[in-house]
Coordinates of C-alpha atoms and ligand atoms in Angstrom, one line a residue:
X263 CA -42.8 -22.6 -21.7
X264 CA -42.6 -20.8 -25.1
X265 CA -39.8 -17.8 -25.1
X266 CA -42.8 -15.5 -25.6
X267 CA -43.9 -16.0 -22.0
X268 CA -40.8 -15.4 -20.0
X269 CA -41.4 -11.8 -18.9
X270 CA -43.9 -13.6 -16.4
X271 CA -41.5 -16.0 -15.1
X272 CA -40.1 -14.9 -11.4
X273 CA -36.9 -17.3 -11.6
X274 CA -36.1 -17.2 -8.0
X275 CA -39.6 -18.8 -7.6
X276 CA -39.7 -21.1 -10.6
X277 CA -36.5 -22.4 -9.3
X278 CA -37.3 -23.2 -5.9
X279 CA -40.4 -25.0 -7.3
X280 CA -38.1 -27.0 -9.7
X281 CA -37.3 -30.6 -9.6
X282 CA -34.0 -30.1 -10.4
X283 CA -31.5 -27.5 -11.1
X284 CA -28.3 -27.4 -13.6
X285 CA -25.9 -30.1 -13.8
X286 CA -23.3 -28.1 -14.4
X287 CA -23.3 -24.0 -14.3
X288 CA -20.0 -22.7 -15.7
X289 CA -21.5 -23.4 -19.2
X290 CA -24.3 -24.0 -20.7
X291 CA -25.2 -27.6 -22.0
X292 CA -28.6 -29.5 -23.5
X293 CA -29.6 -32.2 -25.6
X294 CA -28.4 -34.7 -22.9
X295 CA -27.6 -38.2 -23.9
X296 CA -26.7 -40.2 -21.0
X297 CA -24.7 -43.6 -21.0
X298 CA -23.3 -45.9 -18.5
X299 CA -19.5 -46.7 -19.5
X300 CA -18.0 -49.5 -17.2
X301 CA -19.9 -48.0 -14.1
X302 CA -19.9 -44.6 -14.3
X303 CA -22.7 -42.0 -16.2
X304 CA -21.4 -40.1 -19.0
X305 CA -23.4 -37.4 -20.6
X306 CA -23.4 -36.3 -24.2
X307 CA -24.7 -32.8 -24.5
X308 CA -24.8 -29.9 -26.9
X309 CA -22.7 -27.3 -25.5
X310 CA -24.6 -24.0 -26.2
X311 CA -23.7 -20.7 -27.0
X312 CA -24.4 -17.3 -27.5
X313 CA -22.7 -16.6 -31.0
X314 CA -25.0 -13.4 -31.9
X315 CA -27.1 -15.3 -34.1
X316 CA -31.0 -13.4 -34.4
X317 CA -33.8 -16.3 -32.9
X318 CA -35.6 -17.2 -35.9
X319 CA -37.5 -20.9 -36.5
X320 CA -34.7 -22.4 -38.3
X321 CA -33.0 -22.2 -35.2
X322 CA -30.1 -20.1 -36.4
X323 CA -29.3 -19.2 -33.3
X324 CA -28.5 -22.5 -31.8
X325 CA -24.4 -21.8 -33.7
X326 CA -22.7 -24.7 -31.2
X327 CA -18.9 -25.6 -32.3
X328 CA -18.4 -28.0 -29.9
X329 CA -19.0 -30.8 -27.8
X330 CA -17.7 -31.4 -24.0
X331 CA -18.2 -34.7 -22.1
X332 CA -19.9 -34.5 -19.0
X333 CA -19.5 -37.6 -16.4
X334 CA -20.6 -38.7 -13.0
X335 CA -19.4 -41.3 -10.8
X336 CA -23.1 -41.8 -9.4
X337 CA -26.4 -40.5 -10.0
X338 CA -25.5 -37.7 -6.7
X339 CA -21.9 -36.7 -7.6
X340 CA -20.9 -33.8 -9.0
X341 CA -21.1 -33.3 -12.6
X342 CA -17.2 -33.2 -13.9
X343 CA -16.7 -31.0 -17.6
X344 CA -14.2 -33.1 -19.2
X345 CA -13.2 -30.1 -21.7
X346 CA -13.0 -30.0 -25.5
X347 CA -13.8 -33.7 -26.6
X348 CA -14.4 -32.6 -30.6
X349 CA -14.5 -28.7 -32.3
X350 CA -15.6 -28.4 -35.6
X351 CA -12.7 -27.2 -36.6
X352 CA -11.9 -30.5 -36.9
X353 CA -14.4 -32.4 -39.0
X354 CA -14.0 -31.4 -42.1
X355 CA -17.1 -32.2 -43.9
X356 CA -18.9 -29.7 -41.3
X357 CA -19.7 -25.9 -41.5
X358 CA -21.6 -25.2 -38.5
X359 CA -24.2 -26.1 -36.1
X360 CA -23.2 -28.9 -34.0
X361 CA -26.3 -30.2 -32.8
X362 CA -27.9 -32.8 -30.3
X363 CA -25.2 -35.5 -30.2
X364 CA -25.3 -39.4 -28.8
X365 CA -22.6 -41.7 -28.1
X366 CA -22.0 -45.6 -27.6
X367 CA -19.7 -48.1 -27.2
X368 CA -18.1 -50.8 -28.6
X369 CA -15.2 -53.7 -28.0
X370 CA -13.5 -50.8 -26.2
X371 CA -13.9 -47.9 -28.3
X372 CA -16.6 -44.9 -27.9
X373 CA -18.4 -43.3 -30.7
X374 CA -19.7 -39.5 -30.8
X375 CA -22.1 -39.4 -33.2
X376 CA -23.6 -35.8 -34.2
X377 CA -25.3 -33.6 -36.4
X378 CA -23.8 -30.6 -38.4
X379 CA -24.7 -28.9 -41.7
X380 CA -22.2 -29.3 -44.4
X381 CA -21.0 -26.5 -46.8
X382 CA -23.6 -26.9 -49.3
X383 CA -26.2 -25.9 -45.9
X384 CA -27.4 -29.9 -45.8
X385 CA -27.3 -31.5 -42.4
X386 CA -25.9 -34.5 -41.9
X387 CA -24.8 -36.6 -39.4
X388 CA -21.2 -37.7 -38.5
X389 CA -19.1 -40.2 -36.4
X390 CA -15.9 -40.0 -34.4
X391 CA -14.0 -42.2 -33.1
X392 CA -12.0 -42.6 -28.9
X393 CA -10.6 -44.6 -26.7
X394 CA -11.5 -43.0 -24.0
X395 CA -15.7 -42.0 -23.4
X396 CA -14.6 -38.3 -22.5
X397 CA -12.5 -38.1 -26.2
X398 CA -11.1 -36.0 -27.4
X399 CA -12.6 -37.6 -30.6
X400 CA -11.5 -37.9 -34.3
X401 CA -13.9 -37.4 -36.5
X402 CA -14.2 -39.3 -39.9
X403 CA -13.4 -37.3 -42.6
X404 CA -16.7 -38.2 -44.1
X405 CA -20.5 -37.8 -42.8
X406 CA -22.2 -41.0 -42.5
X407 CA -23.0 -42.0 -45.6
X408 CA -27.2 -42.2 -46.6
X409 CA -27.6 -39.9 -43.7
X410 CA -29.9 -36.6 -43.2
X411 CA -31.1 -34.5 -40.7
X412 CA -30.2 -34.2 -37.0
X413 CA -30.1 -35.4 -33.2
X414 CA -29.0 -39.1 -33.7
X415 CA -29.7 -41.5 -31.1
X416 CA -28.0 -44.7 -31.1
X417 CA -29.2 -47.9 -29.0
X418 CA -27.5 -50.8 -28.6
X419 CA -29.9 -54.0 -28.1
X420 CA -29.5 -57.4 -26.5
X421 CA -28.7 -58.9 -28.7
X422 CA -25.7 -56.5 -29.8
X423 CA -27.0 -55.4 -32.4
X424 CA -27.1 -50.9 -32.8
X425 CA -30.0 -48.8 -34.3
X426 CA -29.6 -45.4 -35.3
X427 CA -32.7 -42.8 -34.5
X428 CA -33.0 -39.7 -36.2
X429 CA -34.6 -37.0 -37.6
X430 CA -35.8 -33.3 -36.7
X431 CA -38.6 -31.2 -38.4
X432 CA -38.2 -27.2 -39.3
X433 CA -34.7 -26.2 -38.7
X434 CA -33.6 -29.9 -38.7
X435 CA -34.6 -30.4 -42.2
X436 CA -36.8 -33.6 -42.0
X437 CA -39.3 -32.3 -44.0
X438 CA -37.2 -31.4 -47.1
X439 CA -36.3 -35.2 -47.5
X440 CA -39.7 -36.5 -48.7
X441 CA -38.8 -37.7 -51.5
X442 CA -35.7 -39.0 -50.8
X443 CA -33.9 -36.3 -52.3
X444 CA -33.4 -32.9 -50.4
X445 CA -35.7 -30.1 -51.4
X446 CA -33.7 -27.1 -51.7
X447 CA -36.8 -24.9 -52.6
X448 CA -37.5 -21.7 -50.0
X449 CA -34.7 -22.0 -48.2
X450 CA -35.5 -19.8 -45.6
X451 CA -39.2 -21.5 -44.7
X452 CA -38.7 -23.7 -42.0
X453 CA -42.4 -24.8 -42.5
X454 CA -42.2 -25.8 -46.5
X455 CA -42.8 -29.3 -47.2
X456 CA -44.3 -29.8 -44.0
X457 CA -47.6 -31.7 -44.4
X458 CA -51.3 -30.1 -43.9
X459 CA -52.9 -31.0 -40.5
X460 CA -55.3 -33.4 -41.8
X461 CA -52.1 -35.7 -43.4
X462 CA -50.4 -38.2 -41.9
X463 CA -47.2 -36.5 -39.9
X464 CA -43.7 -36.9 -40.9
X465 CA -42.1 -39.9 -39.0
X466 CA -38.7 -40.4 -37.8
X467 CA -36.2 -43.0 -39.1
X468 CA -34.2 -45.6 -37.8
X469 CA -31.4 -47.7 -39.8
X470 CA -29.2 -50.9 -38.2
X471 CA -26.0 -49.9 -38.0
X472 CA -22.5 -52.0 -39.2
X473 CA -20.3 -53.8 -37.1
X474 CA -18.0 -50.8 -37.1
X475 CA -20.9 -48.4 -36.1
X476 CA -19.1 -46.2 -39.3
X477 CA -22.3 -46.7 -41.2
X478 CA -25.6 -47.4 -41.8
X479 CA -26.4 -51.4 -42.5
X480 CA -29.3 -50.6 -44.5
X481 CA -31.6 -47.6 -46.4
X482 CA -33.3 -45.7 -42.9
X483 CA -36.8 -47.1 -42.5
X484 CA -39.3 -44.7 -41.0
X485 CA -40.6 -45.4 -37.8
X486 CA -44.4 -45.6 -37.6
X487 CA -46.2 -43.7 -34.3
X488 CA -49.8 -44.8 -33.8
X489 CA -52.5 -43.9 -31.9
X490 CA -54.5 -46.4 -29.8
X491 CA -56.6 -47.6 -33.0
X492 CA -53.4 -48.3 -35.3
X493 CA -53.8 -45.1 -36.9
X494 CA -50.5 -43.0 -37.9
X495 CA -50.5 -39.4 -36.0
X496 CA -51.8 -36.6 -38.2
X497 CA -49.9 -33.5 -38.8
X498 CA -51.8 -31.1 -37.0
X499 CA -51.7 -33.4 -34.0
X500 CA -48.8 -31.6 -32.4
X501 CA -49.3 -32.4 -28.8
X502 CA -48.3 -35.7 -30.0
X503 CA -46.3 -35.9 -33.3
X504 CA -43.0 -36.4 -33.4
X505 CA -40.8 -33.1 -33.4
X506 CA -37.4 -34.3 -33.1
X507 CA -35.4 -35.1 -30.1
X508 CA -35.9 -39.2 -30.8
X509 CA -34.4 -41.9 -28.2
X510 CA -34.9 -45.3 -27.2
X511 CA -34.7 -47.3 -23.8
X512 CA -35.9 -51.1 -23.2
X513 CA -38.2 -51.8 -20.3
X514 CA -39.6 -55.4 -19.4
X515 CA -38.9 -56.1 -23.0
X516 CA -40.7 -53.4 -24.3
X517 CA -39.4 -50.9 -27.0
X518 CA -39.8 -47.1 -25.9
X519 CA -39.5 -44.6 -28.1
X520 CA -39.6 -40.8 -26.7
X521 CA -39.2 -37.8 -28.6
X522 CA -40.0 -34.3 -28.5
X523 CA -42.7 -32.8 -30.2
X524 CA -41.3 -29.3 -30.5
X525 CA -43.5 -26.4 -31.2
X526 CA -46.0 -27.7 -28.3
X527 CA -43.0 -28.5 -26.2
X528 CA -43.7 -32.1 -24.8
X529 CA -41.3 -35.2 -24.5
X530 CA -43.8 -37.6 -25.1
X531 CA -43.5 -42.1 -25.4
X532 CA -44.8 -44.5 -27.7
X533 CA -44.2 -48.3 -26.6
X534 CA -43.5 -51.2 -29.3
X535 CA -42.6 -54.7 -29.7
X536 CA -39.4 -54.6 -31.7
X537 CA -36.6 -51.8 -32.4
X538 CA -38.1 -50.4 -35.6
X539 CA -41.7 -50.3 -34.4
X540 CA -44.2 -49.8 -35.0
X541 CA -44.8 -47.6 -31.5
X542 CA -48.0 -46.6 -30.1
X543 CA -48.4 -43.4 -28.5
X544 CA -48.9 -43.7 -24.2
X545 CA -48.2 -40.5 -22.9
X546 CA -46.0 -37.3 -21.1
X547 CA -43.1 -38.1 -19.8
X548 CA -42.3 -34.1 -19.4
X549 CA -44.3 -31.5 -19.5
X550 CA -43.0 -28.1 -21.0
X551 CA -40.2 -26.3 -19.6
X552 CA -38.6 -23.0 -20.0
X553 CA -37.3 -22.6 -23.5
X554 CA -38.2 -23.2 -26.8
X555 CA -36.6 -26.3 -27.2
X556 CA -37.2 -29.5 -25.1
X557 CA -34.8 -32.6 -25.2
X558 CA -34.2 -35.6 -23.2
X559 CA -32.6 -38.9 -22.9
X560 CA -33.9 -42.1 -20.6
X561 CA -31.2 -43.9 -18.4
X562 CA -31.2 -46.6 -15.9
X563 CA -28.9 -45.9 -13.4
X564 CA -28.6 -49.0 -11.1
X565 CA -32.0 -50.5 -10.8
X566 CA -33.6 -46.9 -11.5
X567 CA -34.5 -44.8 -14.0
X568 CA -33.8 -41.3 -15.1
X569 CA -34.7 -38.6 -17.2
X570 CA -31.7 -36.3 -18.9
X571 CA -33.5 -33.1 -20.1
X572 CA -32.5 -29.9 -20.2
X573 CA -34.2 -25.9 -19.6
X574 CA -33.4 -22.6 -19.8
X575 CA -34.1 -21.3 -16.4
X576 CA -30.6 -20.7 -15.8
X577 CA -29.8 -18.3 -18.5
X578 CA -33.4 -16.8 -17.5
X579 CA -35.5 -18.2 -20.7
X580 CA -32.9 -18.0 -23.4
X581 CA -33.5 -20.1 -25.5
X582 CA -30.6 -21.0 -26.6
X583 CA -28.5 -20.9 -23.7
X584 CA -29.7 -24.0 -21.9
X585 CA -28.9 -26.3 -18.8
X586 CA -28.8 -30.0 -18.1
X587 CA -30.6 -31.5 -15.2
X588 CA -31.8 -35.0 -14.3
X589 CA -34.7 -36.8 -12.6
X590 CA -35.6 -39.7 -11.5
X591 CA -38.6 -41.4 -13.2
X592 CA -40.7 -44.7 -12.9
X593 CA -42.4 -47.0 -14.8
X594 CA -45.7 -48.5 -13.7
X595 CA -46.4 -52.1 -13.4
X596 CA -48.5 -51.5 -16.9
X597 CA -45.1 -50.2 -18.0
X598 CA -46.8 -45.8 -18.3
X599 CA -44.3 -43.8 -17.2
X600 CA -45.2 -40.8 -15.0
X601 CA -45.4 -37.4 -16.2
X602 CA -43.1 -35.5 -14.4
X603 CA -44.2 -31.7 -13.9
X604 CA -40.8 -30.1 -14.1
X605 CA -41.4 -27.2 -11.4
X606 CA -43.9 -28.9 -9.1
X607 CA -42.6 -31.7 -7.8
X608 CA -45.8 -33.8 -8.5
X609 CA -45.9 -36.6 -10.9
X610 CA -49.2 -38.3 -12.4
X611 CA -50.3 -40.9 -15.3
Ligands
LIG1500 O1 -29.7 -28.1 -29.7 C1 -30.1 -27.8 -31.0 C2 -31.4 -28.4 -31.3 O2 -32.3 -28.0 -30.4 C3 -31.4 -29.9 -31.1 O3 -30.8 -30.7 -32.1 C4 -32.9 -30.1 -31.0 O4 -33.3 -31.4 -30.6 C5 -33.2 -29.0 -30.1 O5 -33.0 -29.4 -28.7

């Protein structure tokens, strides 16, 4: 639900209708990417605040410093804030906005992986480096080299191989990389450089990453969405274009790639054969909630699975004071996923 339709909302009721309510309330969190680290769920979120910032569609207003580690010893215990795991204080290639992060591990160590515009205004996306999955992390004193734009998501496959996802339109500065360089040009137009509705929409990228998850093994390759003919999603599809917010989750052998598509507020799925794609568009997997933004990540958790998403229903619709929550979600035996409706508790195909 758009931040122009709050004065509508009766909370009390919306919550009581909701599928879920905050993970945690003595903050506010979103962008939740959830793991399992030897047994136990750990949660990667953006930890929101109110730093004064006017709402505008560069998303100014989302002015994060920090990132805390959330963790749960099953999918019903309480959601434990592990306090300051990295402040940007401490990376110093970044300025400000620490945006949707991901983490994964490796031989031992955990990785926090995150977006955060540099001095010259450029996001990029960094790494930093723990022993332990709730940090506190050290951040490399470089971003990741070749990389742009925001919410990395980084999945590891069977093989033990890991693929960086990324990528964010508007504020997240996707479209001012068409041409491999960054377009500096209207700086203040989040829409510049976007393309016109009848043109094929700007995809999101995905790059292997090196055996020390430092960098990226190769130049980001974009990741092609289709519809059911084959054909690339067009711009001015934007129930179904890819926004930002990308992840990926394995089913039966199938590649799923969800993402948000932003201005029309959907996490949506698009199923392919290997971990660069192509993908083809299937469905909802969560219909809008309240708050601009909408952001998610897909877990299993034992033998089920779960959607990380986050609203604002807590801070009453602002936008950029959001929650985490979780619900459970289920894959057909033609491997759809059913859309949940986040304040009725049905669910359909
Ligand atoms: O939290 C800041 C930004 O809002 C994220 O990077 C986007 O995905 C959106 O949720």
């Amino acid at each position: 639900m758009p931040e122009d339709n709050i004065n509508h909302i009766d909370f009390d009721e919306l919550d009581k209708k909701a599928i879920s309510q905050p993970l945690v309330t003595h903050i506010y969190t979103a962008d939740p990417s959830a793991h399992i680290f030897n047994g136990k769920i750990y949660i990667y979120p953006s930890h929101d605040v109110d730093a004064g910032e006017a709402f505008d569609d560069l998303g100014s207003h989302f002015a994060m410093e920090d990132y805390h580690v959330i963790s749960m010893d099953s999918i019903d215990s309480p959601a434990i804030d592990n306090g300051l795991a990295l402040h940007i204080d401490d990376v110093p290639w970044a300025k400000q906005q620490m945006w949707a992060p991901d983490a994964n591990e490796k031989d031992g160590k955990f990785y926090l992986f995150f977006p955060a515009k540099g001095y010259d205004d450029i996001f990029r996306i960094g790494v930093a480096i723990s022993d332990s999955p709730t940090g506190p992390f050290k951040a490399e004193p470089k971003p990741i080299k070749g990389s742009f734009s925001i919410d990395p998501a980084v999945f590891k496959d069977d093989d033990g191989s890991y693929y960086m996802y990324f990528g964010g339109l508007w504020g997240g500065q996707l479209q001012r990389w068409r041409t491999g360089e960054f377009n500096a040009n209207q700086p203040d137009s989040p829409t510049a450089f976007i393309p016109e509705d009848n043109e094929v929409a700007l995809l999101p990228y995905v790059a292997k990453m090196t055996d020390d998850l430092l960098e990226l093994d190769e130049k980001p390759k974009e990741i092609k969405i289709v519809d059911e003919n084959g054909d690339l999603l067009l711009a001015g599809d934007i129930d179904r274009r890819f926004f930002e917010a990308a992840w990926l989750h394995k089913h039966n052998g199938k590649y799923y790639f969800s993402y948000s598509t932003g201005d029309s507020h959907f996490i949506c799925y698009a199923i392919g054969d290997n971990p660069y794609g192509p993908f083809t568009y299937t469905g909802r997997i969560l219909e809008p909630v309240v708050g601009w933004t909408s952001h998610h990540s897909v877990c299993k958790v034992e033998d089920k699975w779960y959607l990380f998403y986050h609203d604002s229903s807590l801070s009453k619709g602002v936008t950029h004071l959001r929650s985490i929550k979780v619900a459970e979600i289920t894959h057909s035996e033609d491997g759809r996923i059913k859309t949940l409706q986040p304040y009725n508790k049905i669910s359909s195909f």
